[in-house]
Amino acid sequence: MSDAPEQVQPRLGWLPPVGSWKYHLLLSAVALFILGPLGGIAASYMNFSVGFFVGGQVLAGILGSAVTYGYGSEGKHGANYMQTMAASVASLCAMSVLIQAMVWLGMEMPPAWHLMLFVGCVGMFAVGVGMLYTPLLVDRLQLDYPSGFAVANILRALTDKRLLKASISKLGGGTLLGAIAAWMTEKIAVVAAIGTSAATLGAGMIVGSRITVPAVLMAVIGAWQLPYLRELGWLGATDPFRKVGFLIGLAMICGAAAVDLSLLAVQAVARVRARATVAEGEEPAWKKVNMPRLLAWVVGWGAATLLVGTLVLGQPLGWLAFGLALALLFVLINGISYGITDQNPISSAFVISIMLMSLMGLKNPLVGLMAATILLISTSVGCDMQQDRSTGWRLGTNRVIQFRYQVMGVIMGALLCVGLAKVFMTAYPALTINQLDNPNAPVGQWGSAMTYKLVGAIRDLGSLSDAKIQAMFFGLGLGFGIQVLRKLLQGHQGYQSYIKSSRAGFAVGWTMDSLVLASPYASSFGAFVSFPAALWFGAGGIIASVWNTVTKKRGPVAAGSPGQGEALPEDMSTMSLVGGGLIAGESLFFLIAGMIGLASLLA
């Protein structure tokens, strides 16, 4: 596929041909004015109430497939363009909590258009950075991005009759179970008490036990060491492990990434030297991106962010530049975490950035918030870009066109982000109450957990504890050391031959990968989330691994045999379809619940 794909006639005559300007106008109108705002309102509502949000990819993918179904299997690309645009809108709308944080901190609010301009510039910068890392995270490392995997399967199944027939029971059954589990979590106290999460279970089913078991191990070690951590002063008497665990986990990712990036830099030099011998056209057309233009995009929008931040918002240049530098680092680090565990630790990255600024002597909370805002928006939008590219990688969707759709989504998201924040806080004054200063204020359903965490971190400026610094350096050293040992073991030919030679070798390999020298990227998930969430993630991986082992022993079933229907592509396995369905079911439930809740409040 090229930048200007050949026009393909749809099977429904009234639809515009694929690739025509009318085709892109149809997709853009639906995504910008229906799917994007729908996901954006739900994302804002969820962040203001429960403190987390569900991305709009799944909902937009399903509804977008309904629009492009008439194009047959070619419709998956159009649906992917729409979900890309709609998800960008939702990601930025979720950042409306930053406006709420400014209110809590007593910041004099600038004109709305100033904020929209700043958010838009940061969003454009983030889109470019996300695309910049796509060849590494998506093409080279081939990270799973479980939600992106799920969306790819949904788009293929819903736009292709053959795949729909073969996968509907698995995908539909998983979706139904996910929605039921989410409803039970909301309505039944016992189910909620055990931290039930269909999406977390589904993500575990997609990535497998070698990723999920390390997360469980980290959570278990954290729970086991609670008394010792409290004795060290790293935790208070009633604090859970993840209050310090997220610092250790994110630092572990940084340490492991330092090893991987060093190796990749060496390989990159070798590739540049050998480029003259590489045949032209080796890379598929749909993957090609003009790298000089992309770099110019990142530099240009980074400069625009600095200009708007200093000249329009009156913030210090140095701290804004520091925020941009951190964004370049954490879009990569969070992207790795997102690609492996389906968790984008944006609030953890925000807290780390505040700690670093505190170490560098910053004491003004408003300046810290504006600089960290660059990081928060960039990690949200940039990692969302990478997840969308992973979906496109599975489908063969043109990256340049997908990039353009994401840019349009950022523009709409920047407008809605500030607008929705003002609408919500005007309609519900409880959102303007600083709950750190007024913990007993009657705020109803507006828990604002995300804002609570952001403002709490900002208020630590100038008073960073030794315990947090020690936890960060411990995690950094642990992640670096483990990753060095893993690379040495992976490069040992004798070891690699042994683990592939027999069942005993396979067991040794699994034990080393999952327990003894587990990936720091995978282990960190157990430090980010609550203990029950880590267990659900682990359960999903174990279920998938057991299922795959049992079915492999039975041998492959021939396509078209009785009761089997059509053969599915290799990456549309039973576990990936059911797991993707669980993610879709929970996402749909919370999105619909958010819309219903907002409608009832406005009635």
Short mmCIF file of C-alpha atoms in Angstrom, two decimals, residues 11-373:
data_model
loop_
_atom_site.label_atom_id
_atom_site.label_comp_id
_atom_site.label_asym_id
_atom_site.label_seq_id
_atom_site.Cartn_x
_atom_site.Cartn_y
_atom_site.Cartn_z
CA ARG A 11 -19.32 -4.44 -2.50
CA LEU A 12 -22.05 -1.99 -1.48
CA GLY A 13 -22.44 0.38 -4.41
CA TRP A 14 -23.41 3.47 -2.41
CA LEU A 15 -20.12 3.54 -0.47
CA PRO A 16 -17.30 5.70 -1.91
CA PRO A 17 -14.33 3.80 -3.40
CA VAL A 18 -11.46 2.96 -1.05
CA GLY A 19 -8.75 5.62 -1.27
CA SER A 20 -10.97 8.35 -2.72
CA TRP A 21 -11.36 11.72 -1.02
CA LYS A 22 -15.00 10.88 -0.29
CA TYR A 23 -13.85 7.68 1.45
CA HIS A 24 -11.51 9.58 3.78
CA LEU A 25 -14.14 12.27 4.34
CA LEU A 26 -16.63 9.60 5.46
CA LEU A 27 -14.15 7.96 7.85
CA SER A 28 -12.95 11.27 9.27
CA ALA A 29 -16.45 12.63 9.85
CA VAL A 30 -17.58 9.50 11.73
CA ALA A 31 -14.40 9.34 13.83
CA LEU A 32 -14.10 13.05 14.60
CA PHE A 33 -17.70 13.88 15.35
CA ILE A 34 -19.12 10.61 16.69
CA LEU A 35 -16.60 8.01 17.83
CA GLY A 36 -13.95 10.42 19.16
CA PRO A 37 -16.24 12.61 21.27
CA LEU A 38 -18.05 9.50 22.52
CA GLY A 39 -14.80 7.97 23.77
CA GLY A 40 -13.53 11.36 24.98
CA ILE A 41 -16.54 12.09 27.16
CA ALA A 42 -16.36 8.62 28.67
CA ALA A 43 -12.60 8.95 29.30
CA SER A 44 -13.03 12.32 31.04
CA TYR A 45 -15.92 11.03 33.12
CA MET A 46 -13.95 7.99 34.25
CA ASN A 47 -10.83 9.97 35.17
CA PHE A 48 -12.88 12.50 37.15
CA SER A 49 -14.77 9.75 38.97
CA VAL A 50 -12.74 6.55 39.37
CA GLY A 51 -9.30 7.88 38.44
CA PHE A 52 -8.59 5.72 35.39
CA PHE A 53 -9.94 5.55 31.88
CA VAL A 54 -10.49 2.96 29.20
CA GLY A 55 -9.07 3.87 25.80
CA GLY A 56 -11.48 4.24 22.92
CA GLN A 57 -9.79 1.74 20.58
CA VAL A 58 -12.12 -1.19 21.21
CA LEU A 59 -15.37 0.75 20.98
CA ALA A 60 -14.16 2.72 17.95
CA GLY A 61 -12.92 -0.47 16.31
CA ILE A 62 -16.25 -2.24 16.69
CA LEU A 63 -18.36 0.74 15.59
CA GLY A 64 -15.89 1.61 12.83
CA SER A 65 -16.13 -1.94 11.49
CA ALA A 66 -19.88 -1.45 11.18
CA VAL A 67 -19.23 1.55 8.92
CA THR A 68 -16.65 -0.23 6.75
CA TYR A 69 -18.24 -3.70 6.66
CA GLY A 70 -19.44 -3.02 3.13
CA TYR A 71 -15.84 -2.93 1.93
CA GLY A 72 -15.22 -6.57 2.86
CA SER A 73 -11.79 -7.54 4.16
CA GLU A 74 -10.39 -4.23 2.84
CA GLY A 75 -12.62 -2.50 5.41
CA LYS A 76 -10.25 -3.40 8.23
CA HIS A 77 -7.91 -0.60 7.17
CA GLY A 78 -10.66 2.02 7.15
CA ALA A 79 -11.87 0.88 10.55
CA ASN A 80 -8.29 1.08 11.79
CA TYR A 81 -7.98 4.66 10.55
CA MET A 82 -11.15 5.56 12.44
CA GLN A 83 -10.14 3.90 15.70
CA THR A 84 -6.74 5.59 15.45
CA MET A 85 -8.35 9.01 15.20
CA ALA A 86 -11.01 8.33 17.83
CA ALA A 87 -8.49 6.91 20.31
CA SER A 88 -6.35 10.05 19.96
CA VAL A 89 -9.34 12.18 20.87
CA ALA A 90 -10.09 9.98 23.91
CA SER A 91 -6.46 9.95 25.11
CA LEU A 92 -6.26 13.74 25.15
CA CYS A 93 -9.73 14.17 26.67
CA ALA A 94 -8.62 11.99 29.58
CA MET A 95 -5.93 14.60 30.28
CA SER A 96 -8.66 17.04 31.37
CA VAL A 97 -7.63 16.09 34.92
CA LEU A 98 -4.58 18.31 34.40
CA ILE A 99 -6.88 21.33 34.27
CA GLN A 100 -8.49 20.09 37.47
CA ALA A 101 -5.04 19.76 39.07
CA MET A 102 -4.31 23.40 38.20
CA VAL A 103 -7.52 24.42 39.97
CA TRP A 104 -6.63 22.35 43.04
CA LEU A 105 -3.21 24.01 43.20
CA GLY A 106 -4.75 27.47 43.03
CA MET A 107 -3.19 28.35 39.69
CA GLU A 108 -4.64 31.37 37.96
CA MET A 109 -6.29 29.84 34.92
CA PRO A 110 -5.11 31.24 31.58
CA PRO A 111 -7.60 31.74 28.71
CA ALA A 112 -8.97 28.50 27.33
CA TRP A 113 -7.39 29.00 23.92
CA HIS A 114 -3.95 29.32 25.54
CA LEU A 115 -4.37 25.90 27.14
CA MET A 116 -5.79 24.39 23.95
CA LEU A 117 -2.80 25.66 22.01
CA PHE A 118 -0.34 24.26 24.53
CA VAL A 119 -2.06 20.87 24.76
CA GLY A 120 -2.28 20.72 20.97
CA CYS A 121 1.44 21.44 20.52
CA VAL A 122 2.40 18.79 23.08
CA GLY A 123 0.03 16.31 21.42
CA MET A 124 1.60 16.93 18.00
CA PHE A 125 5.07 16.46 19.50
CA ALA A 126 3.92 13.21 21.15
CA VAL A 127 2.50 11.81 17.91
CA GLY A 128 5.86 12.32 16.23
CA VAL A 129 7.81 10.76 19.10
CA GLY A 130 5.46 7.77 19.16
CA MET A 131 6.01 7.22 15.44
CA LEU A 132 9.76 7.69 15.88
CA TYR A 133 9.95 4.67 18.20
CA THR A 134 7.59 2.49 16.14
CA PRO A 135 10.33 0.74 14.10
CA LEU A 136 12.04 -0.30 17.34
CA LEU A 137 9.11 -1.34 19.53
CA VAL A 138 6.68 -2.66 16.91
CA ASP A 139 8.83 -3.88 14.01
CA ARG A 140 12.04 -4.97 15.72
CA LEU A 141 10.98 -6.00 19.23
CA GLN A 142 7.49 -7.00 18.00
CA LEU A 143 5.89 -6.31 21.38
CA ASP A 144 2.38 -7.70 21.77
CA TYR A 145 0.46 -4.58 22.83
CA PRO A 146 -2.43 -6.80 24.03
CA SER A 147 -5.20 -4.24 23.47
CA GLY A 148 -3.78 -3.44 20.03
CA PHE A 149 -3.68 -7.18 19.35
CA ALA A 150 -7.31 -7.45 20.41
CA VAL A 151 -8.36 -4.55 18.17
CA ALA A 152 -6.55 -6.08 15.18
CA ASN A 153 -8.40 -9.35 15.66
CA ILE A 154 -11.72 -7.54 16.08
CA LEU A 155 -11.21 -5.55 12.89
CA ARG A 156 -10.22 -8.59 10.88
CA ALA A 157 -13.09 -10.66 12.18
CA LEU A 158 -15.83 -8.05 11.82
CA THR A 159 -14.88 -6.99 8.29
CA ASP A 160 -14.19 -10.43 6.78
CA LYS A 161 -17.04 -12.95 6.51
CA ARG A 162 -14.68 -15.92 6.50
CA LEU A 163 -12.84 -14.84 9.64
CA LEU A 164 -16.07 -13.73 11.30
CA LYS A 165 -17.55 -17.18 10.79
CA ALA A 166 -14.47 -18.91 12.20
CA SER A 167 -13.89 -16.62 15.19
CA ILE A 168 -17.28 -15.28 16.24
CA SER A 169 -17.92 -17.80 19.01
CA LYS A 170 -14.52 -17.26 20.65
CA LEU A 171 -14.42 -13.50 20.25
CA GLY A 172 -18.10 -13.04 21.07
CA GLY A 173 -17.97 -15.42 24.03
CA GLY A 174 -14.98 -13.60 25.49
CA THR A 175 -16.69 -10.23 25.00
CA LEU A 176 -19.84 -11.43 26.76
CA LEU A 177 -17.83 -12.86 29.67
CA GLY A 178 -15.83 -9.62 29.94
CA ALA A 179 -18.98 -7.50 30.10
CA ILE A 180 -20.60 -9.81 32.67
CA ALA A 181 -17.46 -9.79 34.84
CA ALA A 182 -17.30 -5.98 34.70
CA TRP A 183 -20.97 -5.73 35.67
CA MET A 184 -20.43 -8.14 38.58
CA THR A 185 -17.45 -6.10 39.74
CA GLU A 186 -19.64 -3.00 39.86
CA LYS A 187 -22.71 -4.59 41.44
CA ILE A 188 -21.47 -7.44 43.67
CA ALA A 189 -19.29 -6.50 46.63
CA VAL A 190 -17.65 -9.91 46.94
CA VAL A 191 -16.55 -9.86 43.30
CA ALA A 192 -15.22 -6.31 43.65
CA ALA A 193 -13.37 -7.25 46.84
CA ILE A 194 -11.22 -9.82 45.05
CA GLY A 195 -10.20 -7.27 42.43
CA THR A 196 -11.82 -9.05 39.50
CA SER A 197 -10.65 -7.69 36.13
CA ALA A 198 -11.62 -9.40 32.89
CA ALA A 199 -9.35 -7.10 30.86
CA THR A 200 -6.32 -7.93 33.02
CA LEU A 201 -7.09 -11.65 32.71
CA GLY A 202 -7.50 -11.23 28.95
CA ALA A 203 -4.20 -9.36 28.60
CA GLY A 204 -2.49 -12.19 30.45
CA MET A 205 -4.04 -14.74 28.06
CA ILE A 206 -2.58 -12.85 25.11
CA VAL A 207 1.01 -12.51 26.41
CA GLY A 208 1.44 -15.90 28.15
CA SER A 209 2.98 -17.15 31.38
CA ARG A 210 6.57 -16.07 30.74
CA ILE A 211 5.34 -12.50 31.02
CA THR A 212 2.65 -12.88 33.67
CA VAL A 213 4.35 -15.17 36.18
CA PRO A 214 7.20 -12.65 36.80
CA ALA A 215 4.56 -10.02 37.59
CA VAL A 216 2.97 -12.32 40.16
CA LEU A 217 6.39 -13.10 41.63
CA MET A 218 7.13 -9.40 42.07
CA ALA A 219 3.77 -8.84 43.78
CA VAL A 220 4.35 -11.82 46.10
CA ILE A 221 7.86 -10.64 47.02
CA GLY A 222 6.47 -7.18 47.70
CA ALA A 223 3.77 -8.53 50.00
CA TRP A 224 6.30 -10.78 51.75
CA GLN A 225 8.75 -7.91 52.34
CA LEU A 226 6.17 -5.42 53.61
CA PRO A 227 7.37 -5.58 57.27
CA TYR A 228 10.99 -5.06 56.18
CA LEU A 229 10.11 -2.16 53.87
CA ARG A 230 8.19 -0.51 56.69
CA GLU A 231 11.14 -1.06 59.02
CA LEU A 232 13.44 0.63 56.47
CA GLY A 233 11.08 3.59 56.37
CA TRP A 234 10.26 3.09 52.70
CA LEU A 235 6.59 2.55 53.60
CA GLY A 236 4.26 3.80 56.30
CA ALA A 237 2.54 1.51 58.77
CA THR A 238 -0.50 0.94 56.54
CA ASP A 239 0.92 1.62 53.08
CA PRO A 240 0.61 -1.09 50.37
CA PHE A 241 3.69 -2.31 48.52
CA ARG A 242 2.87 -0.49 45.30
CA LYS A 243 3.24 2.91 47.01
CA VAL A 244 7.00 2.38 46.72
CA GLY A 245 6.80 -0.52 44.26
CA PHE A 246 5.95 1.70 41.31
CA LEU A 247 9.23 3.60 41.85
CA ILE A 248 11.19 0.35 41.91
CA GLY A 249 9.29 -1.02 38.91
CA LEU A 250 9.72 2.03 36.72
CA ALA A 251 13.42 2.26 37.67
CA MET A 252 13.81 -1.44 36.74
CA ILE A 253 12.41 -0.67 33.30
CA CYS A 254 14.89 2.21 32.98
CA GLY A 255 17.80 -0.05 33.95
CA ALA A 256 16.80 -2.80 31.52
CA ALA A 257 16.13 -0.28 28.76
CA ALA A 258 19.65 1.13 29.20
CA VAL A 259 21.06 -2.31 28.39
CA ASP A 260 18.76 -2.89 25.42
CA LEU A 261 19.26 0.57 23.95
CA SER A 262 23.05 0.21 24.20
CA LEU A 263 22.92 -3.07 22.28
CA LEU A 264 20.52 -1.63 19.73
CA ALA A 265 22.81 1.37 19.21
CA VAL A 266 25.67 -0.98 18.33
CA GLN A 267 23.42 -2.90 15.93
CA ALA A 268 22.19 0.35 14.40
CA VAL A 269 25.76 1.40 13.56
CA ALA A 270 26.31 -1.96 11.86
CA ARG A 271 23.11 -1.56 9.88
CA VAL A 272 24.08 1.93 8.71
CA ARG A 273 27.43 0.58 7.49
CA ALA A 274 25.69 -2.26 5.64
CA ARG A 275 22.87 -0.13 4.22
CA ALA A 276 24.58 0.26 0.87
CA THR A 277 24.21 -3.47 0.25
CA VAL A 278 20.50 -3.60 1.14
CA ALA A 279 18.23 -3.88 -1.89
CA GLU A 280 15.79 -1.08 -2.49
CA GLY A 281 12.15 -1.95 -1.91
CA GLU A 282 12.95 -4.59 0.72
CA GLU A 283 10.68 -2.84 3.22
CA PRO A 284 6.94 -3.12 2.46
CA ALA A 285 5.42 0.07 1.08
CA TRP A 286 2.86 0.37 3.88
CA LYS A 287 5.67 0.52 6.48
CA LYS A 288 7.68 3.28 4.86
CA VAL A 289 7.98 6.61 6.65
CA ASN A 290 10.05 9.62 5.60
CA MET A 291 12.44 9.73 8.56
CA PRO A 292 13.92 13.22 7.88
CA ARG A 293 10.42 14.69 7.75
CA LEU A 294 9.47 12.83 10.94
CA LEU A 295 12.52 14.18 12.77
CA ALA A 296 11.71 17.67 11.52
CA TRP A 297 8.14 17.17 12.82
CA VAL A 298 9.38 16.25 16.30
CA VAL A 299 11.88 19.13 16.45
CA GLY A 300 9.38 21.62 15.05
CA TRP A 301 6.56 20.77 17.43
CA GLY A 302 9.00 20.56 20.34
CA ALA A 303 10.07 24.11 19.53
CA ALA A 304 6.42 25.18 19.20
CA THR A 305 5.71 23.72 22.64
CA LEU A 306 8.54 25.76 24.14
CA LEU A 307 7.40 28.94 22.40
CA VAL A 308 3.79 28.58 23.54
CA GLY A 309 4.85 27.57 27.05
CA THR A 310 7.16 30.54 27.50
CA LEU A 311 5.57 33.33 25.47
CA VAL A 312 1.89 32.47 25.97
CA LEU A 313 1.81 30.74 29.37
CA GLY A 314 4.83 32.49 30.89
CA GLN A 315 6.66 29.36 32.08
CA PRO A 316 10.47 29.04 32.45
CA LEU A 317 12.16 27.73 29.30
CA GLY A 318 14.59 25.42 31.11
CA TRP A 319 11.97 23.37 32.95
CA LEU A 320 9.78 23.04 29.85
CA ALA A 321 12.81 21.78 27.90
CA PHE A 322 13.47 19.31 30.71
CA GLY A 323 9.88 18.08 30.35
CA LEU A 324 10.42 17.52 26.61
CA ALA A 325 13.64 15.59 27.30
CA LEU A 326 11.88 13.36 29.81
CA ALA A 327 9.08 12.78 27.31
CA LEU A 328 11.60 11.46 24.78
CA LEU A 329 12.79 8.96 27.38
CA PHE A 330 9.50 7.88 28.92
CA VAL A 331 7.53 7.47 25.69
CA LEU A 332 10.07 4.72 24.98
CA ILE A 333 10.12 3.25 28.49
CA ASN A 334 6.35 3.36 28.97
CA GLY A 335 5.92 2.05 25.44
CA ILE A 336 7.89 -1.06 26.36
CA SER A 337 5.75 -1.56 29.46
CA TYR A 338 2.56 -0.97 27.46
CA GLY A 339 3.66 -3.36 24.74
CA ILE A 340 4.41 -6.18 27.17
CA THR A 341 1.81 -5.83 29.94
CA ASP A 342 -0.93 -3.60 28.41
CA GLN A 343 -0.29 -1.10 31.21
CA ASN A 344 0.91 2.44 30.46
CA PRO A 345 2.23 3.75 33.82
CA ILE A 346 1.64 7.42 32.97
CA SER A 347 1.05 8.52 36.55
CA SER A 348 4.21 6.71 37.67
CA ALA A 349 6.21 8.53 34.99
CA PHE A 350 4.64 11.80 36.16
CA VAL A 351 5.69 11.15 39.76
CA ILE A 352 9.23 10.21 38.67
CA SER A 353 9.50 13.46 36.70
CA ILE A 354 8.41 15.48 39.73
CA MET A 355 10.97 13.68 41.88
CA LEU A 356 13.73 14.42 39.38
CA MET A 357 12.78 18.10 39.24
CA SER A 358 12.75 18.18 43.02
CA LEU A 359 16.27 16.71 43.10
CA MET A 360 17.34 19.46 40.69
CA GLY A 361 16.07 22.13 43.07
CA LEU A 362 12.66 23.09 41.69
CA LYS A 363 10.23 24.21 44.40
CA ASN A 364 7.48 26.01 42.45
CA PRO A 365 4.56 23.54 42.13
CA LEU A 366 2.94 25.37 39.23
CA VAL A 367 6.11 25.28 37.15
CA GLY A 368 6.54 21.60 38.01
CA LEU A 369 2.98 20.85 36.92
CA MET A 370 3.38 22.55 33.54
CA ALA A 371 6.69 20.78 32.82
CA ALA A 372 5.32 17.41 33.93
CA THR A 373 2.18 18.03 31.83
#
